[in-house]
CSV table of C-alpha atoms in Angstrom, one decimal:
chain,number,residue,atom,x,y,z
A,1,MET,CA,0.0,0.0,0.0
A,2,MET,CA,1.3,3.4,-0.9
A,3,ASN,CA,2.0,5.5,2.3
A,4,ASN,CA,2.3,8.8,0.4
A,5,LEU,CA,2.5,10.1,-3.2
A,6,PHE,CA,6.3,10.4,-3.0
A,7,SER,CA,6.7,6.7,-2.2
A,8,ILE,CA,6.5,6.0,-6.0
A,9,PHE,CA,10.0,7.5,-6.2
A,10,ASP,CA,11.4,5.4,-3.3
A,11,PRO,CA,14.6,3.7,-4.6
A,12,SER,CA,14.6,0.9,-2.0
A,13,THR,CA,13.6,-2.5,-3.3
A,14,SER,CA,14.2,-4.3,0.0
A,15,GLN,CA,15.6,-3.7,3.4
A,16,SER,CA,19.1,-5.0,2.5
A,17,TYR,CA,19.8,-3.9,-1.0
A,18,SER,CA,18.5,-1.6,-3.8
A,19,LEU,CA,18.3,-2.6,-7.4
A,20,ASN,CA,16.4,0.4,-8.7
A,21,TRP,CA,19.6,2.4,-9.1
A,22,LEU,CA,20.7,0.0,-11.9
A,23,SER,CA,18.3,1.9,-14.1
A,24,SER,CA,21.2,4.3,-14.7
A,25,LEU,CA,23.0,1.5,-16.5
A,26,TYR,CA,20.1,0.9,-18.9
A,27,ILE,CA,21.2,3.9,-21.0
A,28,LEU,CA,23.8,1.6,-22.5
A,29,LEU,CA,20.9,0.0,-24.4
A,30,PHE,CA,20.5,3.2,-26.3
A,31,ILE,CA,24.1,3.2,-27.7
A,32,PRO,CA,24.9,-0.3,-29.0
A,33,ASN,CA,28.0,-0.7,-31.2
A,34,LEU,CA,25.8,-1.1,-34.3
A,35,TYR,CA,25.0,2.7,-34.2
A,36,TRP,CA,28.6,3.6,-34.3
A,37,PHE,CA,29.8,1.2,-37.0
A,38,ILE,CA,26.9,1.6,-39.5
A,39,PRO,CA,25.3,5.0,-40.2
A,40,SER,CA,21.6,5.0,-39.1
A,41,ARG,CA,18.9,7.5,-38.3
A,42,TYR,CA,19.7,7.2,-34.6
A,43,SER,CA,23.3,8.2,-35.2
A,44,PHE,CA,22.3,11.0,-37.6
A,45,MET,CA,19.9,12.5,-35.0
A,46,PHE,CA,22.5,12.1,-32.3
A,47,LEU,CA,25.1,13.9,-34.4
A,48,VAL,CA,22.7,16.7,-35.2
A,49,LEU,CA,22.1,17.2,-31.5
A,50,LEU,CA,25.8,17.1,-30.7
A,51,ASN,CA,26.6,19.7,-33.4
A,52,TYR,CA,23.9,22.0,-32.0
A,53,LEU,CA,25.3,21.7,-28.5
A,54,ILE,CA,28.8,22.4,-29.8
A,55,GLY,CA,27.5,25.6,-31.5
A,56,GLU,CA,25.8,26.7,-28.3
A,57,PHE,CA,28.8,26.0,-26.0
A,58,LYS,CA,31.2,27.7,-28.3
A,59,MET,CA,29.6,31.0,-27.4
A,60,LEU,CA,30.0,30.3,-23.7
A,61,LEU,CA,33.5,28.8,-23.5
A,62,ASN,CA,36.9,29.6,-24.8
A,63,ILE,CA,37.5,26.4,-26.9
A,64,LYS,CA,41.3,26.6,-26.9
A,65,LYS,CA,41.4,26.7,-23.1
A,66,ASN,CA,38.3,24.6,-22.3
A,67,LEU,CA,38.2,22.0,-25.0
A,68,MET,CA,38.2,19.2,-22.4
A,69,ASN,CA,35.4,21.0,-20.5
A,70,LEU,CA,33.3,21.0,-23.6
A,71,LEU,CA,33.6,17.3,-24.1
A,72,PHE,CA,33.0,16.7,-20.4
A,73,LEU,CA,29.8,18.9,-20.3
A,74,MET,CA,28.4,17.3,-23.5
A,75,SER,CA,28.9,13.9,-21.8
A,76,ILE,CA,27.0,15.1,-18.8
A,77,PHE,CA,24.2,16.4,-21.0
A,78,ILE,CA,23.8,13.0,-22.7
A,79,PHE,CA,24.0,11.1,-19.4
A,80,ILE,CA,21.3,13.2,-17.8
A,81,MET,CA,19.0,13.3,-20.9
A,82,LEU,CA,19.1,9.5,-21.3
A,83,ASN,CA,18.5,9.0,-17.5
A,84,ASN,CA,15.5,11.3,-17.8
A,85,PHE,CA,14.2,9.4,-20.8
A,86,MET,CA,14.5,6.1,-18.9
A,87,GLY,CA,12.0,7.5,-16.4
A,88,MET,CA,9.3,7.6,-19.1
A,89,PHE,CA,9.1,3.8,-19.3
A,90,SER,CA,6.8,1.9,-16.9
A,91,TYR,CA,8.3,0.3,-13.8
A,92,ILE,CA,11.7,1.9,-14.3
A,93,PHE,CA,13.1,4.0,-11.5
A,94,THR,CA,14.0,7.6,-12.5
A,95,SER,CA,17.4,8.1,-10.9
A,96,SER,CA,17.5,11.8,-11.8
A,97,SER,CA,14.4,12.5,-9.7
A,98,HIS,CA,16.4,11.9,-6.5
A,99,LEU,CA,18.6,14.5,-4.9
A,100,THR,CA,21.1,11.7,-4.2
A,101,PHE,CA,21.8,11.6,-8.0
A,102,SER,CA,21.5,15.3,-8.9
A,103,LEU,CA,23.2,16.7,-5.8
A,104,SER,CA,26.1,14.4,-6.1
A,105,LEU,CA,26.6,15.5,-9.7
A,106,SER,CA,26.1,19.2,-9.1
A,107,LEU,CA,28.2,19.3,-5.9
A,108,THR,CA,31.1,17.6,-7.6
A,109,LEU,CA,31.0,20.0,-10.6
A,110,TRP,CA,30.6,23.1,-8.3
A,111,LEU,CA,33.5,22.0,-6.0
A,112,SER,CA,35.7,21.4,-9.1
A,113,PHE,CA,35.0,24.8,-10.6
A,114,MET,CA,35.4,26.6,-7.3
A,115,LEU,CA,38.7,24.9,-6.4
A,116,TYR,CA,40.1,25.5,-9.9
A,117,GLY,CA,39.0,29.2,-9.9
A,118,TRP,CA,40.3,30.1,-6.4
A,119,ILE,CA,43.6,28.2,-6.8
A,120,VAL,CA,44.5,29.2,-10.4
A,121,ASN,CA,42.6,32.5,-11.0
A,122,THR,CA,42.3,34.0,-7.5
A,123,ASN,CA,42.3,37.6,-8.6
A,124,HIS,CA,39.7,36.8,-11.3
A,125,MET,CA,37.4,35.2,-8.7
A,126,PHE,CA,37.7,38.2,-6.4
A,127,MET,CA,36.8,40.5,-9.3
A,128,HIS,CA,33.5,38.5,-9.8
A,129,LEU,CA,32.5,39.3,-6.2
A,130,VAL,CA,32.2,43.0,-7.1
A,131,PRO,CA,30.6,43.6,-10.5
A,132,GLU,CA,32.0,46.5,-12.5
A,133,GLY,CA,30.3,49.8,-11.8
A,134,THR,CA,29.2,48.9,-8.3
A,135,PRO,CA,29.0,52.0,-6.0
A,136,SER,CA,31.4,52.1,-3.2
A,137,ALA,CA,28.7,52.1,-0.6
A,138,LEU,CA,27.2,48.8,-1.9
A,139,MET,CA,30.5,46.9,-2.4
A,140,VAL,CA,30.2,45.1,1.0
A,141,PHE,CA,26.6,44.1,0.3
A,142,MET,CA,27.5,42.9,-3.2
A,143,VAL,CA,30.3,40.7,-1.9
A,144,LEU,CA,27.9,39.2,0.6
A,145,ILE,CA,25.2,38.6,-2.1
A,146,GLU,CA,27.7,37.2,-4.6
A,147,THR,CA,29.2,34.9,-2.0
A,148,ILE,CA,25.7,33.5,-1.0
A,149,SER,CA,24.8,33.0,-4.7
A,150,ASN,CA,28.0,31.1,-5.3
A,151,LEU,CA,27.4,28.9,-2.3
A,152,ILE,CA,23.9,27.9,-3.3
A,153,ARG,CA,24.6,27.1,-6.9
A,154,SER,CA,25.1,23.4,-6.4
A,155,GLY,CA,21.8,23.2,-4.5
A,156,THR,CA,19.8,25.1,-7.0
A,157,LEU,CA,21.2,22.9,-9.8
A,158,ALA,CA,20.2,19.7,-8.0
A,159,VAL,CA,16.7,20.9,-6.9
A,160,ARG,CA,15.9,22.3,-10.3
A,161,LEU,CA,16.6,18.9,-12.0
A,162,SER,CA,14.9,16.7,-9.4
A,163,ALA,CA,11.9,18.9,-8.8
A,164,ASN,CA,11.0,19.1,-12.5
A,165,MET,CA,11.4,15.4,-13.0
A,166,ILE,CA,9.2,14.6,-9.9
A,167,ALA,CA,6.5,17.2,-10.8
A,168,GLY,CA,5.4,15.6,-14.1
A,169,HIS,CA,5.4,12.0,-12.8
A,170,LEU,CA,3.5,13.1,-9.6
A,171,LEU,CA,0.9,14.9,-11.7
A,172,MET,CA,0.4,11.9,-13.9
A,173,THR,CA,0.0,9.7,-10.8
A,174,LEU,CA,-2.6,12.1,-9.3
A,175,ILE,CA,-4.6,12.1,-12.6
A,176,SER,CA,-4.5,8.3,-13.1
A,177,SER,CA,-5.5,7.6,-9.5
A,178,THR,CA,-9.0,8.9,-10.2
A,179,GLY,CA,-9.5,6.7,-13.3
A,180,SER,CA,-11.6,4.0,-11.6
A,181,SER,CA,-14.3,6.4,-10.5
A,182,LEU,CA,-14.7,8.4,-13.8
A,183,SER,CA,-17.3,8.0,-16.5
A,184,ILE,CA,-16.5,6.9,-20.0
A,185,LEU,CA,-16.4,10.4,-21.4
A,186,MET,CA,-14.2,11.7,-18.5
A,187,LEU,CA,-12.0,8.6,-18.9
A,188,PHE,CA,-11.3,9.5,-22.5
A,189,PHE,CA,-10.5,13.1,-21.5
A,190,MET,CA,-8.1,11.7,-18.8
A,191,LEU,CA,-6.3,9.5,-21.4
A,192,PHE,CA,-6.0,12.5,-23.7
A,193,SER,CA,-4.5,14.7,-20.9
A,194,GLN,CA,-2.2,11.9,-19.9
A,195,THR,CA,-0.9,11.7,-23.5
A,196,LEU,CA,-0.3,15.4,-23.5
A,197,LEU,CA,1.6,15.1,-20.2
A,198,ILE,CA,3.8,12.4,-21.6
A,199,LEU,CA,4.7,14.6,-24.5
A,200,LEU,CA,5.4,17.4,-22.1
A,201,GLU,CA,7.6,15.1,-20.0
A,202,LEU,CA,9.6,14.1,-23.0
A,203,SER,CA,10.4,17.7,-23.8
A,204,VAL,CA,11.2,18.4,-20.1
A,205,SER,CA,13.7,15.5,-20.1
A,206,VAL,CA,15.7,17.3,-22.8
A,207,ILE,CA,15.2,20.8,-21.5
A,208,GLN,CA,16.3,20.0,-18.0
A,209,ALA,CA,19.4,18.2,-19.2
A,210,TYR,CA,20.1,21.3,-21.4
A,211,VAL,CA,19.5,23.7,-18.6
A,212,PHE,CA,21.8,21.8,-16.2
A,213,THR,CA,24.6,21.6,-18.7
A,214,VAL,CA,24.3,25.3,-19.8
A,215,LEU,CA,24.4,26.5,-16.2
A,216,SER,CA,27.4,24.3,-15.5
A,217,THR,CA,29.0,25.8,-18.6
A,218,LEU,CA,28.4,29.3,-17.4
A,219,TYR,CA,29.8,28.5,-13.9
A,220,SER,CA,32.9,26.9,-15.6
A,221,ALA,CA,33.4,30.0,-17.8
A,222,GLU,CA,33.4,32.3,-14.8
A,223,THR,CA,36.4,30.5,-13.3
A,224,SER,CA,38.6,30.8,-16.3
């Protein structure tokens, strides 16, 4: 029996072990060797997406200095997007809907960027605390505000991803729970609304992966 609505996102399958986190490995099914050896529509769509991402990230990063960052961030985008897609299948645990997944990823990125920035580009990081043109009377407050905004970046990245992935699934669960008590006409309306929600969730899966990666790219660009 479901104790609360959020128990559908519970990753525990038993008291001693958890197999639901293995869903993160299911993304390997999307990239078999056949797609890389023989040109196909899947590989063509994948290359179009990657070329678009490269064009977007070129405007945010200095490619000569941050080429490895570009490849790393694109890998993160693909990893998050495919994990979000896996949550659209029935009876598959959505790992990206848990803060354990998103906070671990965002906190690691944030710590890496901050350590690199403060160790290698210390003066540059201090300059970011006081934006250009700030009045002298507001400098102390701007330093405090910028410091707080830097400290909460990892949390906002994680909560944004997890909350958006939970919201759609939770809404579909709420709507479908009333199906047994609806009339035939309302049942068709419910199925139509569920179909629209599934399409919306598919777009959210891509958008949230893109937002997470773009914000990570901006944070990386600030430290170089």
